[in-house]
Coordinates of C-alpha atoms and ligand atoms in Angstrom, one line a residue:
Chain A
X23 CA 0.0 0.0 0.0
X24 CA 2.8 2.4 0.8
X25 CA 4.2 1.6 -2.6
X26 CA 0.9 2.7 -4.1
X27 CA 1.0 6.0 -2.3
X28 CA 4.5 6.6 -3.4
X29 CA 3.9 5.8 -7.1
X30 CA 0.4 7.0 -7.7
X31 CA 0.1 10.7 -8.6
X32 CA -3.4 11.2 -7.4
X33 CA -2.8 9.3 -4.2
X34 CA 0.3 11.5 -3.6
X35 CA -1.7 14.6 -4.2
X36 CA -4.4 13.4 -1.8
X37 CA -1.8 12.6 0.8
X38 CA -0.1 16.0 0.6
X39 CA -3.4 17.9 0.6
X40 CA -4.6 15.9 3.5
X41 CA -1.4 16.5 5.5
X42 CA -1.5 20.2 4.9
X43 CA -5.2 20.4 6.0
X44 CA -4.4 18.0 8.9
X45 CA -1.9 20.6 10.1
X46 CA -3.8 23.9 9.8
X47 CA -7.3 22.8 10.7
X48 CA -6.5 21.7 14.2
X49 CA -4.2 24.7 14.7
X50 CA -7.0 27.2 14.1
X51 CA -9.2 24.8 15.9
X52 CA -7.4 25.2 19.1
X53 CA -8.1 29.0 19.1
X54 CA -11.7 28.4 18.1
X55 CA -12.4 25.7 20.6
X56 CA -10.9 27.5 23.6
X57 CA -13.0 30.6 22.8
X58 CA -16.1 28.4 22.4
X59 CA -16.4 29.2 18.7
X60 CA -16.1 25.8 17.2
X61 CA -19.4 26.0 15.5
X62 CA -18.2 28.9 13.4
X63 CA -16.5 26.4 11.2
X64 CA -19.8 24.8 10.4
X65 CA -21.4 28.1 9.7
X66 CA -18.6 29.2 7.4
X67 CA -18.5 25.9 5.5
X68 CA -22.2 26.3 4.6
X69 CA -21.5 29.9 3.5
X70 CA -18.8 28.4 1.3
X71 CA -21.4 26.1 -0.2
X72 CA -23.4 29.2 -1.2
X73 CA -20.3 30.6 -2.8
X74 CA -19.6 27.5 -4.7
X75 CA -23.2 27.4 -5.9
X76 CA -22.9 31.1 -6.9
X77 CA -19.8 30.3 -8.8
X78 CA -21.5 27.4 -10.7
X79 CA -24.5 29.6 -11.3
X80 CA -22.4 32.4 -12.9
X81 CA -20.6 29.8 -15.0
X82 CA -23.8 28.2 -16.3
X83 CA -26.1 31.1 -16.7
X84 CA -23.7 33.9 -17.6
X85 CA -21.0 31.8 -19.1
X86 CA -18.4 33.8 -17.2
X87 CA -15.3 32.6 -15.4
X88 CA -15.7 29.1 -16.8
X89 CA -12.0 28.5 -16.3
X90 CA -12.0 29.4 -12.6
X91 CA -12.7 26.7 -9.9
X92 CA -15.9 27.7 -8.1
X93 CA -14.2 26.9 -4.8
X94 CA -12.5 30.4 -5.1
X95 CA -15.9 32.0 -5.1
X96 CA -16.6 29.8 -2.1
X97 CA -13.5 31.2 -0.4
X98 CA -14.7 34.7 -1.1
X99 CA -18.1 34.0 0.4
X100 CA -16.4 32.4 3.4
X101 CA -14.3 35.4 4.0
X102 CA -17.3 37.7 3.8
X103 CA -19.3 35.4 6.0
X104 CA -16.6 35.4 8.6
X105 CA -16.5 39.2 8.8
X106 CA -20.3 39.2 9.0
X107 CA -20.2 36.6 11.9
X108 CA -17.8 38.9 13.7
X109 CA -20.1 41.9 13.2
X110 CA -23.2 39.9 14.4
X111 CA -21.3 38.6 17.4
X112 CA -20.5 42.1 18.5
X113 CA -24.2 43.2 17.9
X114 CA -25.5 40.4 20.2
X115 CA -22.7 40.5 22.8
X116 CA -24.4 38.4 25.4
X117 CA -25.9 35.9 22.9
X118 CA -22.9 35.8 20.6
X119 CA -23.6 32.2 19.6
X120 CA -26.8 33.4 17.9
X121 CA -24.6 34.7 15.0
X122 CA -23.8 31.1 14.0
X123 CA -27.3 29.7 13.2
X124 CA -28.1 33.0 11.4
X125 CA -25.1 32.7 9.1
X126 CA -25.4 29.0 8.7
X127 CA -29.0 28.9 7.6
X128 CA -28.4 32.0 5.5
X129 CA -25.6 30.1 3.7
X130 CA -27.7 27.0 3.1
X131 CA -30.7 29.0 2.0
X132 CA -28.7 31.0 -0.5
X133 CA -27.0 27.8 -1.8
X134 CA -30.2 26.0 -2.3
X135 CA -31.9 28.9 -4.0
X136 CA -28.9 29.3 -6.4
X137 CA -28.8 25.6 -7.2
X138 CA -32.5 25.4 -7.9
X139 CA -32.5 28.7 -9.9
X140 CA -29.9 27.3 -12.2
X141 CA -31.9 24.1 -12.7
X142 CA -29.2 21.9 -11.3
X143 CA -25.6 21.5 -12.3
X144 CA -23.8 19.0 -14.3
X145 CA -21.0 18.9 -11.7
X146 CA -21.2 16.6 -8.8
X147 CA -22.3 18.6 -5.8
X148 CA -21.7 15.7 -3.5
X149 CA -18.0 16.2 -4.1
X150 CA -18.3 19.5 -2.3
X151 CA -20.6 18.0 0.4
X152 CA -18.5 15.0 1.3
X153 CA -15.1 15.8 0.0
X154 CA -13.2 14.6 -3.1
X155 CA -9.7 14.3 -2.0
X156 CA -8.8 11.7 -4.7
X157 CA -9.7 14.4 -7.3
X158 CA -7.1 16.9 -6.0
X159 CA -5.2 18.4 -8.9
X160 CA -1.8 20.0 -8.9
X161 CA -3.4 23.5 -8.9
X162 CA -5.6 22.6 -5.9
X163 CA -2.6 21.4 -4.1
X164 CA -0.9 24.7 -4.9
X165 CA -3.8 26.7 -3.5
X166 CA -3.8 24.5 -0.3
X167 CA -0.1 25.2 0.0
X168 CA -0.6 28.9 -0.3
X169 CA -3.4 28.9 2.3
X170 CA -1.2 26.8 4.6
X171 CA 1.7 29.3 4.3
X172 CA -0.6 32.3 5.0
X173 CA -2.1 30.5 8.0
X174 CA 1.2 29.5 9.6
X175 CA 2.5 33.0 9.0
X176 CA -0.5 34.7 10.7
X177 CA -0.5 32.2 13.6
X178 CA 3.2 32.5 14.2
X179 CA 3.3 36.3 13.9
X180 CA 0.3 36.9 16.2
X181 CA 1.0 34.0 18.5
X182 CA 1.2 35.9 21.8
X183 CA -1.6 38.2 20.9
X184 CA -3.9 35.3 19.9
X185 CA -3.2 33.6 23.2
X186 CA -3.8 36.8 25.2
X187 CA -7.0 37.6 23.4
X188 CA -8.3 34.0 23.7
X189 CA -7.6 33.8 27.4
X190 CA -8.9 37.1 28.5
X191 CA -9.9 39.5 25.8
X192 CA -10.6 42.5 28.0
X193 CA -7.3 42.3 29.8
X194 CA -5.4 41.8 26.5
X195 CA -7.0 44.9 25.0
X196 CA -6.3 46.9 28.2
X197 CA -2.6 46.1 28.1
X198 CA -2.4 47.3 24.6
X199 CA -3.0 44.3 22.3
X200 CA -4.5 45.5 19.0
X201 CA -7.6 43.4 19.0
X202 CA -9.0 44.5 15.6
X203 CA -5.9 43.8 13.5
X204 CA -5.2 40.4 15.1
X205 CA -8.8 39.4 15.0
X206 CA -9.2 40.5 11.3
X207 CA -6.3 38.4 10.2
X208 CA -7.3 35.4 12.3
X209 CA -10.9 35.4 11.0
X210 CA -9.6 35.7 7.5
X211 CA -7.4 32.7 8.0
X212 CA -10.3 30.7 9.4
X213 CA -12.3 31.4 6.4
X214 CA -9.5 30.4 4.0
X215 CA -8.7 27.2 5.9
X216 CA -12.4 26.2 5.9
X217 CA -12.8 26.8 2.2
X218 CA -9.7 24.9 1.4
X219 CA -10.4 21.9 3.6
X220 CA -13.7 21.3 1.9
X221 CA -12.0 19.2 -0.8
X222 CA -10.5 16.9 1.8
X223 CA -13.4 16.3 4.1
X224 CA -16.4 18.1 2.5
X225 CA -18.6 20.8 3.7
X226 CA -20.6 18.6 6.0
X227 CA -17.5 17.4 7.8
X228 CA -15.2 20.5 7.8
X229 CA -15.6 21.2 11.5
X230 CA -14.5 17.7 12.3
X231 CA -10.8 18.2 11.6
X232 CA -11.0 21.6 13.3
X233 CA -12.6 20.4 16.6
X234 CA -12.0 16.6 17.1
X235 CA -8.2 16.6 17.3
X236 CA -8.4 19.5 19.7
X237 CA -11.1 17.8 21.8
X238 CA -8.7 14.8 22.0
X239 CA -5.7 16.9 23.0
X240 CA -7.7 18.8 25.6
X241 CA -8.2 15.5 27.5
X242 CA -4.7 15.3 28.6
X243 CA -2.8 18.6 28.0
X244 CA -1.8 21.1 30.6
X245 CA -0.3 24.0 28.7
X246 CA -1.4 25.8 25.6
X247 CA 1.8 24.8 23.8
X248 CA 1.2 21.1 24.4
X249 CA -2.4 21.5 23.2
X250 CA -1.2 23.0 19.9
X251 CA 1.3 20.2 19.4
X252 CA -1.0 17.4 20.4
X253 CA -3.8 18.7 18.2
X254 CA -1.6 18.7 15.2
X255 CA -0.4 15.2 15.9
X256 CA -3.9 13.9 16.2
X257 CA -5.0 15.7 13.1
X258 CA -2.2 14.3 11.0
X259 CA -2.7 10.8 12.4
X260 CA -6.4 11.0 11.5
X261 CA -5.6 12.1 7.9
X262 CA -2.9 9.4 7.4
X263 CA -4.9 6.5 8.9
X264 CA -8.2 7.7 7.4
X265 CA -6.7 8.0 3.9
X266 CA -5.1 4.6 4.1
X267 CA -8.3 3.0 5.3
X268 CA -10.3 4.8 2.6
X269 CA -7.9 3.5 -0.1
X270 CA -7.7 0.0 1.3
X271 CA -11.3 -0.6 1.9
X272 CA -12.6 1.7 -0.9
X273 CA -14.4 4.0 1.5
X274 CA -15.4 7.7 1.3
X275 CA -12.2 9.5 2.3
X276 CA -13.8 12.3 4.2
X277 CA -15.9 10.0 6.3
X278 CA -13.0 7.7 6.9
X279 CA -10.8 10.5 8.2
X280 CA -13.6 11.7 10.6
X281 CA -14.3 8.3 11.9
X282 CA -10.6 7.6 12.5
X283 CA -10.3 10.9 14.4
X284 CA -13.3 10.0 16.6
X285 CA -11.7 6.6 17.2
X286 CA -8.5 8.3 18.3
X287 CA -10.5 10.4 20.7
X288 CA -12.1 7.4 22.2
X289 CA -8.8 5.6 22.5
X290 CA -7.2 8.6 24.3
X291 CA -10.2 8.6 26.6
X292 CA -9.9 4.9 27.4
X293 CA -6.1 5.2 28.0
X294 CA -6.8 8.1 30.4
X295 CA -9.3 6.0 32.2
X296 CA -7.0 3.0 32.5
X297 CA -4.1 5.2 33.7
X298 CA -6.3 6.8 36.3
X299 CA -7.7 3.4 37.5
X300 CA -4.3 1.8 37.8
X301 CA -3.0 4.8 39.7
X302 CA -5.9 4.4 42.1
X303 CA -5.5 0.7 42.4
X304 CA -1.8 1.2 43.3
X305 CA -2.7 3.8 45.9
X306 CA -5.2 1.4 47.5
X307 CA -2.7 -1.4 47.5
X308 CA -0.2 0.8 49.2
X309 CA -2.7 1.7 51.9
X310 CA -3.6 -1.9 52.5
X311 CA 0.1 -2.8 52.8
X312 CA 1.0 -0.1 55.2
Chain B
X22 CA 3.8 66.9 46.4
X23 CA 4.4 66.5 42.7
X24 CA 1.6 66.3 40.2
X25 CA -0.7 63.3 40.9
X26 CA -0.4 60.3 38.5
X27 CA -4.2 60.1 38.4
X28 CA -6.6 63.0 38.5
X29 CA -10.3 62.6 38.2
X30 CA -12.3 65.8 38.1
X31 CA -16.0 66.3 38.2
X32 CA -16.7 62.9 36.6
X33 CA -20.3 62.0 35.7
X34 CA -21.5 58.7 34.2
X35 CA -24.9 57.1 33.5
X36 CA -26.0 53.8 32.0
X37 CA -28.9 54.9 29.9
X38 CA -30.7 57.3 32.3
X39 CA -29.5 55.6 35.4
X40 CA -27.0 57.8 37.1
X41 CA -24.0 55.8 38.4
X42 CA -21.3 58.5 39.1
X43 CA -22.2 62.0 40.2
X44 CA -19.5 64.6 40.2
X45 CA -16.7 62.4 41.4
X46 CA -13.3 64.0 41.9
X47 CA -10.3 62.3 43.3
X48 CA -6.5 62.0 42.8
X49 CA -3.7 59.6 43.4
X50 CA -0.2 60.7 44.2
X51 CA 2.9 58.9 43.0
X52 CA 3.5 55.9 45.3
X53 CA 0.1 56.2 47.0
X54 CA -2.0 53.3 48.1
X55 CA -5.7 54.3 47.8
X56 CA -8.6 52.1 49.0
X57 CA -12.0 52.6 47.5
X58 CA -15.0 51.4 49.5
X59 CA -18.8 51.6 48.9
X60 CA -21.9 49.4 48.8
X61 CA -22.8 47.1 46.0
X62 CA -23.8 49.0 42.8
X63 CA -22.2 52.2 44.0
X64 CA -20.2 52.7 40.8
X65 CA -16.8 51.5 42.0
X66 CA -16.2 49.1 39.1
X67 CA -17.6 51.7 36.7
X68 CA -15.1 54.3 38.0
X69 CA -12.2 51.8 37.5
X70 CA -13.3 51.0 34.0
X71 CA -13.5 54.6 33.1
X72 CA -10.0 55.2 34.5
X73 CA -8.8 52.3 32.4
X74 CA -10.5 53.8 29.3
X75 CA -12.9 50.9 28.9
X76 CA -15.9 53.2 29.1
X77 CA -16.0 56.6 27.4
X78 CA -16.2 59.4 30.0
X79 CA -19.4 61.5 29.4
X80 CA -18.7 64.5 31.6
X81 CA -15.6 65.4 33.4
X82 CA -11.9 64.9 33.1
X83 CA -9.5 62.0 33.7
X84 CA -5.8 62.6 33.6
X85 CA -3.3 59.8 33.7
X86 CA 0.4 60.4 34.2
X87 CA -0.1 64.0 33.2
X88 CA -2.0 63.5 30.0
X89 CA -5.7 63.4 29.3
X90 CA -7.2 59.9 29.0
X91 CA -8.1 60.5 25.4
X92 CA -4.4 60.9 24.5
X93 CA -3.1 58.3 27.0
X94 CA -1.3 55.6 25.0
X95 CA 1.1 54.0 27.5
X96 CA -1.3 51.2 28.5
X97 CA 1.4 49.1 30.0
X98 CA 2.0 51.6 32.7
X99 CA -1.2 50.3 34.3
X100 CA -1.7 46.8 35.7
X101 CA -5.3 45.7 36.3
X102 CA -7.0 42.8 38.0
X103 CA -10.7 42.8 37.2
X104 CA -13.5 41.9 39.6
X105 CA -14.3 39.1 37.1
X106 CA -10.7 37.9 36.5
X107 CA -11.3 34.5 37.9
X108 CA -14.5 33.8 36.0
X109 CA -12.4 32.6 33.1
X110 CA -13.0 29.3 31.3
X111 CA -11.7 26.8 33.9
X112 CA -10.9 24.2 31.3
X113 CA -8.6 26.6 29.4
X114 CA -5.4 24.8 28.5
X115 CA -2.8 27.2 29.9
X116 CA -0.2 27.1 32.6
X117 CA 0.4 29.8 35.1
X118 CA 3.5 30.8 33.3
X119 CA 1.7 31.1 30.0
X120 CA -1.0 33.2 31.5
X121 CA 1.4 35.5 33.3
X122 CA 3.5 35.9 30.1
X123 CA 0.3 37.1 28.3
X124 CA 0.5 40.2 30.4
X125 CA 3.5 41.2 28.3
X126 CA 1.8 40.8 24.9
X127 CA 0.6 44.3 24.6
X128 CA 3.8 45.9 25.9
X129 CA 6.1 44.0 23.5
X130 CA 3.9 45.0 20.5
X131 CA 3.2 43.2 17.3
X132 CA 5.8 40.8 15.7
X133 CA 7.9 40.5 18.8
X134 CA 8.4 37.1 20.4
X135 CA 9.0 36.5 24.1
X136 CA 12.7 36.5 24.6
X137 CA 14.7 34.8 27.3
X138 CA 14.7 38.0 29.4
X139 CA 10.9 38.1 29.2
X140 CA 10.6 34.6 30.5
X141 CA 13.0 35.5 33.3
X142 CA 10.8 38.4 34.2
X143 CA 7.7 36.1 34.2
X144 CA 9.4 33.7 36.6
X145 CA 10.5 36.6 38.8
X146 CA 6.9 37.9 39.3
X147 CA 5.7 34.3 39.7
X148 CA 8.2 34.0 42.5
X149 CA 7.1 37.3 44.0
X150 CA 3.5 36.1 44.4
X151 CA 4.8 32.8 45.7
X152 CA 3.5 30.6 42.9
X153 CA 6.9 29.2 41.7
X154 CA 5.8 25.8 42.8
X155 CA 2.7 26.0 40.5
X156 CA 4.3 27.7 37.6
X157 CA 3.7 24.9 35.2
X158 CA 0.4 23.9 36.7
X159 CA -2.8 24.4 34.7
X160 CA -4.4 27.7 35.7
X161 CA -7.8 26.1 36.1
X162 CA -6.4 23.6 38.6
X163 CA -5.4 26.2 41.1
X164 CA -7.4 27.4 44.1
X165 CA -9.3 30.6 43.9
X166 CA -6.7 32.5 46.0
X167 CA -3.8 31.1 43.9
X168 CA -5.5 32.1 40.7
X169 CA -5.9 35.6 42.1
X170 CA -2.2 35.7 42.7
X171 CA -1.5 34.5 39.2
X172 CA -3.6 37.4 37.9
X173 CA -1.7 39.8 40.1
X174 CA 1.5 38.4 38.6
X175 CA 0.0 39.0 35.1
X176 CA -0.7 42.6 36.0
X177 CA 2.8 43.1 37.5
X178 CA 4.8 41.4 34.8
X179 CA 4.9 44.5 32.6
X180 CA 6.4 46.5 35.5
X181 CA 3.4 49.0 35.7
X182 CA 3.6 52.2 37.7
X183 CA -0.1 51.9 38.8
X184 CA -1.9 48.8 39.9
X185 CA -5.7 48.7 39.9
X186 CA -7.3 45.9 41.9
X187 CA -11.1 45.5 41.8
X188 CA -12.2 43.4 44.7
X189 CA -9.2 41.1 44.4
X190 CA -10.1 38.9 47.4
X191 CA -13.6 37.9 46.6
X192 CA -14.1 34.2 47.4
X193 CA -10.7 34.0 49.1
X194 CA -10.4 32.8 52.6
X195 CA -9.4 35.1 55.5
X196 CA -5.8 33.8 55.7
X197 CA -5.1 34.2 52.0
X198 CA -6.8 37.6 52.0
X199 CA -4.4 38.8 54.7
X200 CA -1.4 37.3 52.8
X201 CA -2.7 39.0 49.7
X202 CA -2.9 42.4 51.4
X203 CA 0.6 41.9 52.8
X204 CA 1.8 41.2 49.2
X205 CA 0.2 44.3 47.9
X206 CA 1.6 46.4 50.7
X207 CA 5.1 44.9 50.1
X208 CA 4.9 45.8 46.4
X209 CA 3.7 49.3 47.3
X210 CA 6.4 49.9 49.9
X211 CA 9.3 48.3 48.3
X212 CA 8.8 49.1 44.6
X213 CA 7.1 52.4 44.9
X214 CA 4.0 51.0 43.1
X215 CA 0.9 53.2 43.2
X216 CA -2.1 51.1 44.0
X217 CA -5.9 51.6 43.8
X218 CA -7.8 48.8 45.5
X219 CA -11.6 48.4 45.5
X220 CA -12.7 46.3 48.4
X221 CA -15.5 45.6 50.8
X222 CA -13.1 44.8 53.7
X223 CA -13.7 48.1 55.4
X224 CA -12.5 46.7 58.7
X225 CA -9.0 46.0 57.6
X226 CA -8.5 48.3 54.7
X227 CA -7.5 51.4 56.7
X228 CA -4.5 49.6 58.2
X229 CA -3.0 48.9 54.8
X230 CA -3.8 52.0 52.7
X231 CA -2.6 55.6 52.8
X232 CA -5.9 57.1 51.8
X233 CA -9.5 56.0 51.5
X234 CA -12.3 57.1 49.1
X235 CA -15.8 56.2 50.0
X236 CA -18.1 56.1 47.0
X237 CA -21.8 55.8 46.5
X238 CA -22.7 57.5 43.2
X239 CA -21.0 60.6 44.7
X240 CA -17.9 60.8 46.8
X241 CA -18.7 60.7 50.6
X242 CA -15.1 60.8 51.8
X243 CA -11.7 61.1 50.3
X244 CA -8.8 61.5 52.7
X245 CA -6.3 60.0 55.1
X246 CA -6.9 56.5 56.3
X247 CA -6.5 57.6 59.9
X248 CA -9.2 60.2 59.5
X249 CA -11.4 57.6 57.8
X250 CA -10.9 55.3 60.7
X251 CA -11.8 58.0 63.2
X252 CA -15.0 59.1 61.3
X253 CA -15.8 55.7 59.9
X254 CA -19.2 55.3 61.5
X255 CA -20.4 58.7 60.4
X256 CA -19.0 58.4 56.8
X257 CA -20.3 54.9 56.3
X258 CA -23.8 55.5 57.6
X259 CA -24.0 58.5 55.3
X260 CA -22.7 56.6 52.3
X261 CA -24.5 53.3 52.9
X262 CA -27.8 54.7 53.8
X263 CA -27.8 57.3 51.0
X264 CA -30.7 55.8 49.2
X265 CA -32.7 55.1 52.3
X266 CA -32.3 58.7 53.4
X267 CA -33.5 59.9 50.0
X268 CA -36.6 57.7 50.4
X269 CA -37.2 59.2 53.8
X270 CA -37.0 62.7 52.5
X271 CA -39.7 62.0 50.1
X272 CA -42.0 61.2 53.0
X273 CA -41.6 64.5 54.6
Ligands
ATP428 N1 -23.1 47.2 31.7 C1 -24.0 47.8 32.5 N2 -25.2 48.2 31.9 C2 -26.1 48.9 32.7 N3 -25.9 49.1 34.0 C3 -24.8 48.7 34.6 C4 -23.8 48.0 33.9 N4 -22.8 47.7 34.8 C5 -23.2 48.2 35.9 N5 -24.4 48.8 35.9 C6 -25.1 49.5 37.0 O1 -24.3 50.5 37.4 C7 -24.3 50.6 38.8 C8 -22.9 50.6 39.3 O2 -22.3 49.3 39.0 P1 -20.8 49.0 39.4 O3 -20.5 47.6 38.8 O4 -19.9 50.1 39.1 O5 -20.9 48.9 41.0 P2 -19.9 48.4 42.1 O6 -19.7 49.5 43.0 O7 -18.6 47.9 41.4 O8 -20.6 47.2 42.8 P3 -20.1 45.8 43.5 O9 -19.6 46.2 44.8 O10 -21.3 45.0 43.5 O11 -19.0 45.3 42.6 C9 -25.2 49.4 39.3 O12 -26.4 49.9 39.7 C10 -25.4 48.5 38.1 O13 -26.7 48.0 38.1
MG429 MG1 -17.7 46.1 41.3

């Protein structure tokens, strides 16, 4: 099987794209999860769907931009959606989560209307819904690489600000952290990561690679640094094992990756339980002996 | 005395049409320890937030370190521990060290990483608040009093000139509270730190602070701690029964 992955072009593309997404999704995921914003990923992925539908609509009805992948339109929508979420969240400060269903249903509504208005598309929408990692072309890989670089750059440059704002926004702003600049770049990166991870796991599963590896890491990490590292490790492990399983058993790749990541979560949970129980047993034994 | 580092003059503030601060004027000298007391809802936190620039002042002036608050940019000269500091997400994955270091983020500015000297400073303040033993412990797994000390360390790490503490000892047991006041007094006396502390501990406050301000919408007292102690009963009954008296007046 390793041979296949080394020799086969499309498998290689799939692996590289998967590894890049497996790196950046959990990374932004850490910042989203600790701020209780993990649902934003879902909302934005649905907005991306509307963008993709808009792109396809323009191609079919107006015969424009036929050379351009509609996912770029999706990215544009995702970016706009993310700025809109931010605005809504500030409008409803004490119910900030309300922004998410508004944006999410707006995205689905718009997507569905556009799809029906154009009388259906001859491309396979399910590729967008469930991911089509085996159809990753060289140019898609290039886009993913660019998005990865931008993401890493932003997260590294603003690392201390992002931490300070995530832990205690009021105090961070008070000590002079420039909330608006940092937040703008972060939300931009979130939108880009979501749009570009759609090919790997699909719109319906985008939030999985953003939240599940982080949820797994949070079970056992102490520091923020550890959480970042562990989340990346779990993300990459899910992608590698998921892809291998998908290829070997001929399964849908997005679903396989998500299921593997959930399995890892359960394994870590069990290991934690076992470690805890053995520690207690040992303590009890010591007490009996003494 | 030199010019005060904080000067509040004729400050008014309302939330909607509810008046919260009414013509409040007070000052803080360099190296002074000021205690602010007053009943719940008397506008203490609001006053602190206005001094910190978190709320726009509607009427009146606030001068910090000689410049009007509108032009005040040296945010890192002020350290702040909010009344709500320890209502953070308890599951947050961060160690005491990481949290304390975050107090430097604004001071260092964009695109600067923490250097070795920054981490040394972090460890230094952690030692000062006697948390060295817990430096790499998860912040959520500390006791309330320990967390409070971690937040003081975060406020101190940028070497501020003014420390603002809003009810720093809420939910902290008597022994830790005393320790905490001793710590603040130590910082005040040995490092020349100016301190404003909002508290409900009227009984002990006057033995730690230089001056006391008693607030309930308007200022009922602003003066030496000794004098406050002497006239405590009279001042407090005036300030704490302010609303009741008003009601009584209506009956006449
Ligand atoms: N965000 C807000 N919006 C509207 N009213 C507010 C707001 N925050 C405080 N208030 C009102 O302003 C008044 C003063 O509140 P503030 O928090 O300044 O009091 P405090 O002196 O700090 O009280 P405590 O001792 O309980 O902390 C209260 O009556 C409160 O109801
Ligand atoms: Mg208060």
